[in-house]
Amino acid sequence: MPELPEVETTRRSLVEHILGAKVGQVWLGKPLRWPLGVEPSCLVARTVVALDRRGKYLWLALQRGDGRRDGLLMHLGMSGSLAWWGHDAPARGVHDHFELGTDRGLLRLTDPRRFGAVVWSAALDAPPAADLLSRLGPEPFDAHLTHQSFHASLATHRTSIKALLLSGRVMVGAGNIYACEALFAAGIDPRCRADRISRPRAARLLLALRETLGRAIDAGGTTLRDYRAADGSQGAFQHEARVYGREAQPCLVCSTAVRRVVQGQRSTFFCPRCQRR
DNA sequence: CGGGACGCCTGTGAGC
DNA sequence: TGCTCACAGGCGTCCC
């Protein structure tokens, strides 16, 4: 489920509550994608000192009693969501698989498919967090990511632009929904080879990615099924999607039927008239 | 190394 | 109603 806008919305709705909270108890449910990597009891008495995001990962920085820091790297996978409960958390459901109890309230991860993860790491730039983040491209709103560098990155890949965006190698954050939507906004056929995209079209695509992701963050993300912000609110961007999930429906610009093709085992939606190779 | 397929899991909706 | 199948917001791993 969660792409960058959903993860960022989660982060924003959580950070005000959890900063400064002191860990009481940690509870683990069924196994997630990877083991926590530390005894849960080891985390007790740590203080939450930051909640940052890198790509679709969240980094919950913890301060130890001796002043040193470590933290938890969290990922929501396809179906995960994080919820914050003050002091009135409802009983656990069957899909709740991680809880961080604090003196301010409870952080709970709900994830039916369990593709998500919570992994302890000594630091963001130390294993295992560093290994998981090592292949990520730049953040979409990073000022170092320019039209020029973006075009240069595209030129080094022969795969389709849609698959490349999903890989996160040239820019993190766009998953299946936002990759489709940004390619529509830029007028680029998702099957187009990345290294065949001209400089001006690359510039348009970068702009479209930033606008699409930015508007999705403003809308609180996309809620198709599972996704909720930490305060329980749903996203609204699903109402703004112009091609995603609209197979055979008329393009909102030219009325041509929206097509669905499969690329790398993922559905791609596009308008064959508005989007060109 | 780049690129593509696979697998991890559970739930849901369509079709029969 | 109940079964089977396709599909679902991600991504690390494996194999060419």
JSON list of N, CA, C and O in Angstrom, two decimals, chain A residues 95-121:
[
{"chain": "A", "resi": 95, "resn": "HIS", "atom": "N", "xyz": [-4.34, -8.91, 13.05]},
{"chain": "A", "resi": 95, "resn": "HIS", "atom": "CA", "xyz": [-3.31, -8.42, 12.14]},
{"chain": "A", "resi": 95, "resn": "HIS", "atom": "C", "xyz": [-2.35, -7.43, 12.79]},
{"chain": "A", "resi": 95, "resn": "HIS", "atom": "O", "xyz": [-1.56, -6.79, 12.11]},
{"chain": "A", "resi": 96, "resn": "ASP", "atom": "N", "xyz": [-2.45, -7.29, 14.10]},
{"chain": "A", "resi": 96, "resn": "ASP", "atom": "CA", "xyz": [-1.50, -6.44, 14.82]},
{"chain": "A", "resi": 96, "resn": "ASP", "atom": "C", "xyz": [-0.26, -7.26, 15.15]},
{"chain": "A", "resi": 96, "resn": "ASP", "atom": "O", "xyz": [-0.38, -8.36, 15.72]},
{"chain": "A", "resi": 97, "resn": "HIS", "atom": "N", "xyz": [0.92, -6.76, 14.75]},
{"chain": "A", "resi": 97, "resn": "HIS", "atom": "CA", "xyz": [2.12, -7.59, 14.89]},
{"chain": "A", "resi": 97, "resn": "HIS", "atom": "C", "xyz": [3.29, -6.90, 15.57]},
{"chain": "A", "resi": 97, "resn": "HIS", "atom": "O", "xyz": [4.35, -7.49, 15.74]},
{"chain": "A", "resi": 98, "resn": "PHE", "atom": "N", "xyz": [3.10, -5.65, 15.95]},
{"chain": "A", "resi": 98, "resn": "PHE", "atom": "CA", "xyz": [4.17, -4.97, 16.70]},
{"chain": "A", "resi": 98, "resn": "PHE", "atom": "C", "xyz": [3.55, -3.85, 17.52]},
{"chain": "A", "resi": 98, "resn": "PHE", "atom": "O", "xyz": [2.69, -3.12, 17.02]},
{"chain": "A", "resi": 99, "resn": "GLU", "atom": "N", "xyz": [4.02, -3.73, 18.75]},
{"chain": "A", "resi": 99, "resn": "GLU", "atom": "CA", "xyz": [3.58, -2.62, 19.59]},
{"chain": "A", "resi": 99, "resn": "GLU", "atom": "C", "xyz": [4.75, -2.06, 20.37]},
{"chain": "A", "resi": 99, "resn": "GLU", "atom": "O", "xyz": [5.57, -2.80, 20.91]},
{"chain": "A", "resi": 100, "resn": "LEU", "atom": "N", "xyz": [4.78, -0.73, 20.41]},
{"chain": "A", "resi": 100, "resn": "LEU", "atom": "CA", "xyz": [5.75, -0.03, 21.23]},
{"chain": "A", "resi": 100, "resn": "LEU", "atom": "C", "xyz": [4.96, 0.76, 22.26]},
{"chain": "A", "resi": 100, "resn": "LEU", "atom": "O", "xyz": [4.34, 1.77, 21.95]},
{"chain": "A", "resi": 101, "resn": "GLY", "atom": "N", "xyz": [4.96, 0.24, 23.48]},
{"chain": "A", "resi": 101, "resn": "GLY", "atom": "CA", "xyz": [4.25, 0.93, 24.56]},
{"chain": "A", "resi": 101, "resn": "GLY", "atom": "C", "xyz": [5.13, 2.00, 25.16]},
{"chain": "A", "resi": 101, "resn": "GLY", "atom": "O", "xyz": [6.31, 1.76, 25.41]},
{"chain": "A", "resi": 102, "resn": "THR", "atom": "N", "xyz": [4.57, 3.21, 25.36]},
{"chain": "A", "resi": 102, "resn": "THR", "atom": "CA", "xyz": [5.36, 4.29, 25.95]},
{"chain": "A", "resi": 102, "resn": "THR", "atom": "C", "xyz": [4.56, 4.97, 27.05]},
{"chain": "A", "resi": 102, "resn": "THR", "atom": "O", "xyz": [3.39, 4.66, 27.25]},
{"chain": "A", "resi": 103, "resn": "ASP", "atom": "N", "xyz": [5.22, 5.90, 27.76]},
{"chain": "A", "resi": 103, "resn": "ASP", "atom": "CA", "xyz": [4.53, 6.62, 28.82]},
{"chain": "A", "resi": 103, "resn": "ASP", "atom": "C", "xyz": [3.51, 7.61, 28.27]},
{"chain": "A", "resi": 103, "resn": "ASP", "atom": "O", "xyz": [2.73, 8.18, 29.02]},
{"chain": "A", "resi": 104, "resn": "ARG", "atom": "N", "xyz": [3.52, 7.83, 26.95]},
{"chain": "A", "resi": 104, "resn": "ARG", "atom": "CA", "xyz": [2.56, 8.77, 26.36]},
{"chain": "A", "resi": 104, "resn": "ARG", "atom": "C", "xyz": [1.46, 8.08, 25.58]},
{"chain": "A", "resi": 104, "resn": "ARG", "atom": "O", "xyz": [0.47, 8.72, 25.20]},
{"chain": "A", "resi": 105, "resn": "GLY", "atom": "N", "xyz": [1.66, 6.81, 25.29]},
{"chain": "A", "resi": 105, "resn": "GLY", "atom": "CA", "xyz": [0.67, 6.08, 24.51]},
{"chain": "A", "resi": 105, "resn": "GLY", "atom": "C", "xyz": [1.30, 4.91, 23.79]},
{"chain": "A", "resi": 105, "resn": "GLY", "atom": "O", "xyz": [2.45, 4.55, 24.05]},
{"chain": "A", "resi": 106, "resn": "LEU", "atom": "N", "xyz": [0.53, 4.37, 22.88]},
{"chain": "A", "resi": 106, "resn": "LEU", "atom": "CA", "xyz": [0.91, 3.12, 22.24]},
{"chain": "A", "resi": 106, "resn": "LEU", "atom": "C", "xyz": [1.04, 3.28, 20.73]},
{"chain": "A", "resi": 106, "resn": "LEU", "atom": "O", "xyz": [0.14, 3.80, 20.07]},
{"chain": "A", "resi": 107, "resn": "LEU", "atom": "N", "xyz": [2.16, 2.81, 20.20]},
{"chain": "A", "resi": 107, "resn": "LEU", "atom": "CA", "xyz": [2.35, 2.75, 18.74]},
{"chain": "A", "resi": 107, "resn": "LEU", "atom": "C", "xyz": [2.11, 1.31, 18.31]},
{"chain": "A", "resi": 107, "resn": "LEU", "atom": "O", "xyz": [2.73, 0.38, 18.84]},
{"chain": "A", "resi": 108, "resn": "ARG", "atom": "N", "xyz": [1.20, 1.12, 17.33]},
{"chain": "A", "resi": 108, "resn": "ARG", "atom": "CA", "xyz": [0.82, -0.24, 16.94]},
{"chain": "A", "resi": 108, "resn": "ARG", "atom": "C", "xyz": [0.91, -0.38, 15.43]},
{"chain": "A", "resi": 108, "resn": "ARG", "atom": "O", "xyz": [0.37, 0.44, 14.69]},
{"chain": "A", "resi": 109, "resn": "LEU", "atom": "N", "xyz": [1.58, -1.44, 14.99]},
{"chain": "A", "resi": 109, "resn": "LEU", "atom": "CA", "xyz": [1.67, -1.76, 13.57]},
{"chain": "A", "resi": 109, "resn": "LEU", "atom": "C", "xyz": [0.65, -2.83, 13.23]},
{"chain": "A", "resi": 109, "resn": "LEU", "atom": "O", "xyz": [0.68, -3.93, 13.79]},
{"chain": "A", "resi": 110, "resn": "THR", "atom": "N", "xyz": [-0.25, -2.50, 12.31]},
{"chain": "A", "resi": 110, "resn": "THR", "atom": "CA", "xyz": [-1.22, -3.47, 11.78]},
{"chain": "A", "resi": 110, "resn": "THR", "atom": "C", "xyz": [-0.82, -3.79, 10.36]},
{"chain": "A", "resi": 110, "resn": "THR", "atom": "O", "xyz": [-0.61, -2.87, 9.56]},
{"chain": "A", "resi": 111, "resn": "ASP", "atom": "N", "xyz": [-0.67, -5.07, 10.03]},
{"chain": "A", "resi": 111, "resn": "ASP", "atom": "CA", "xyz": [-0.17, -5.42, 8.70]},
{"chain": "A", "resi": 111, "resn": "ASP", "atom": "C", "xyz": [-0.63, -6.82, 8.30]},
{"chain": "A", "resi": 111, "resn": "ASP", "atom": "O", "xyz": [0.05, -7.81, 8.55]},
{"chain": "A", "resi": 112, "resn": "PRO", "atom": "N", "xyz": [-1.81, -6.92, 7.64]},
{"chain": "A", "resi": 112, "resn": "PRO", "atom": "CA", "xyz": [-2.35, -8.24, 7.28]},
{"chain": "A", "resi": 112, "resn": "PRO", "atom": "C", "xyz": [-1.37, -9.11, 6.49]},
{"chain": "A", "resi": 112, "resn": "PRO", "atom": "O", "xyz": [-1.25, -10.29, 6.77]},
{"chain": "A", "resi": 113, "resn": "ARG", "atom": "N", "xyz": [-0.69, -8.53, 5.51]},
{"chain": "A", "resi": 113, "resn": "ARG", "atom": "CA", "xyz": [0.16, -9.38, 4.67]},
{"chain": "A", "resi": 113, "resn": "ARG", "atom": "C", "xyz": [1.54, -9.63, 5.26]},
{"chain": "A", "resi": 113, "resn": "ARG", "atom": "O", "xyz": [2.28, -10.47, 4.78]},
{"chain": "A", "resi": 114, "resn": "ARG", "atom": "N", "xyz": [1.92, -8.83, 6.23]},
{"chain": "A", "resi": 114, "resn": "ARG", "atom": "CA", "xyz": [3.22, -8.98, 6.92]},
{"chain": "A", "resi": 114, "resn": "ARG", "atom": "C", "xyz": [4.42, -8.86, 5.99]},
{"chain": "A", "resi": 114, "resn": "ARG", "atom": "O", "xyz": [5.41, -9.56, 6.15]},
{"chain": "A", "resi": 115, "resn": "PHE", "atom": "N", "xyz": [4.29, -8.01, 4.97]},
{"chain": "A", "resi": 115, "resn": "PHE", "atom": "CA", "xyz": [5.46, -7.66, 4.17]},
{"chain": "A", "resi": 115, "resn": "PHE", "atom": "C", "xyz": [6.23, -6.52, 4.82]},
{"chain": "A", "resi": 115, "resn": "PHE", "atom": "O", "xyz": [7.31, -6.15, 4.37]},
{"chain": "A", "resi": 116, "resn": "GLY", "atom": "N", "xyz": [5.66, -5.96, 5.85]},
{"chain": "A", "resi": 116, "resn": "GLY", "atom": "CA", "xyz": [6.30, -4.86, 6.56]},
{"chain": "A", "resi": 116, "resn": "GLY", "atom": "C", "xyz": [7.40, -5.35, 7.48]},
{"chain": "A", "resi": 116, "resn": "GLY", "atom": "O", "xyz": [7.64, -6.55, 7.60]},
{"chain": "A", "resi": 117, "resn": "ALA", "atom": "N", "xyz": [8.07, -4.41, 8.12]},
{"chain": "A", "resi": 117, "resn": "ALA", "atom": "CA", "xyz": [9.20, -4.79, 8.96]},
{"chain": "A", "resi": 117, "resn": "ALA", "atom": "C", "xyz": [9.46, -3.75, 10.03]},
{"chain": "A", "resi": 117, "resn": "ALA", "atom": "O", "xyz": [9.18, -2.57, 9.85]},
{"chain": "A", "resi": 118, "resn": "VAL", "atom": "N", "xyz": [9.99, -4.23, 11.16]},
{"chain": "A", "resi": 118, "resn": "VAL", "atom": "CA", "xyz": [10.55, -3.37, 12.20]},
{"chain": "A", "resi": 118, "resn": "VAL", "atom": "C", "xyz": [11.89, -3.98, 12.56]},
{"chain": "A", "resi": 118, "resn": "VAL", "atom": "O", "xyz": [11.94, -5.11, 13.03]},
{"chain": "A", "resi": 119, "resn": "VAL", "atom": "N", "xyz": [12.94, -3.25, 12.30]},
{"chain": "A", "resi": 119, "resn": "VAL", "atom": "CA", "xyz": [14.29, -3.80, 12.49]},
{"chain": "A", "resi": 119, "resn": "VAL", "atom": "C", "xyz": [15.13, -2.87, 13.34]},
{"chain": "A", "resi": 119, "resn": "VAL", "atom": "O", "xyz": [15.24, -1.67, 13.05]},
{"chain": "A", "resi": 120, "resn": "TRP", "atom": "N", "xyz": [15.72, -3.42, 14.38]},
{"chain": "A", "resi": 120, "resn": "TRP", "atom": "CA", "xyz": [16.61, -2.62, 15.22]},
{"chain": "A", "resi": 120, "resn": "TRP", "atom": "C", "xyz": [17.93, -2.40, 14.49]},
{"chain": "A", "resi": 120, "resn": "TRP", "atom": "O", "xyz": [18.43, -3.30, 13.81]},
{"chain": "A", "resi": 121, "resn": "SER", "atom": "N", "xyz": [18.48, -1.20, 14.64]},
{"chain": "A", "resi": 121, "resn": "SER", "atom": "CA", "xyz": [19.79, -0.91, 14.08]},
{"chain": "A", "resi": 121, "resn": "SER", "atom": "C", "xyz": [20.53, 0.05, 15.00]},
{"chain": "A", "resi": 121, "resn": "SER", "atom": "O", "xyz": [19.91, 0.93, 15.61]}
]
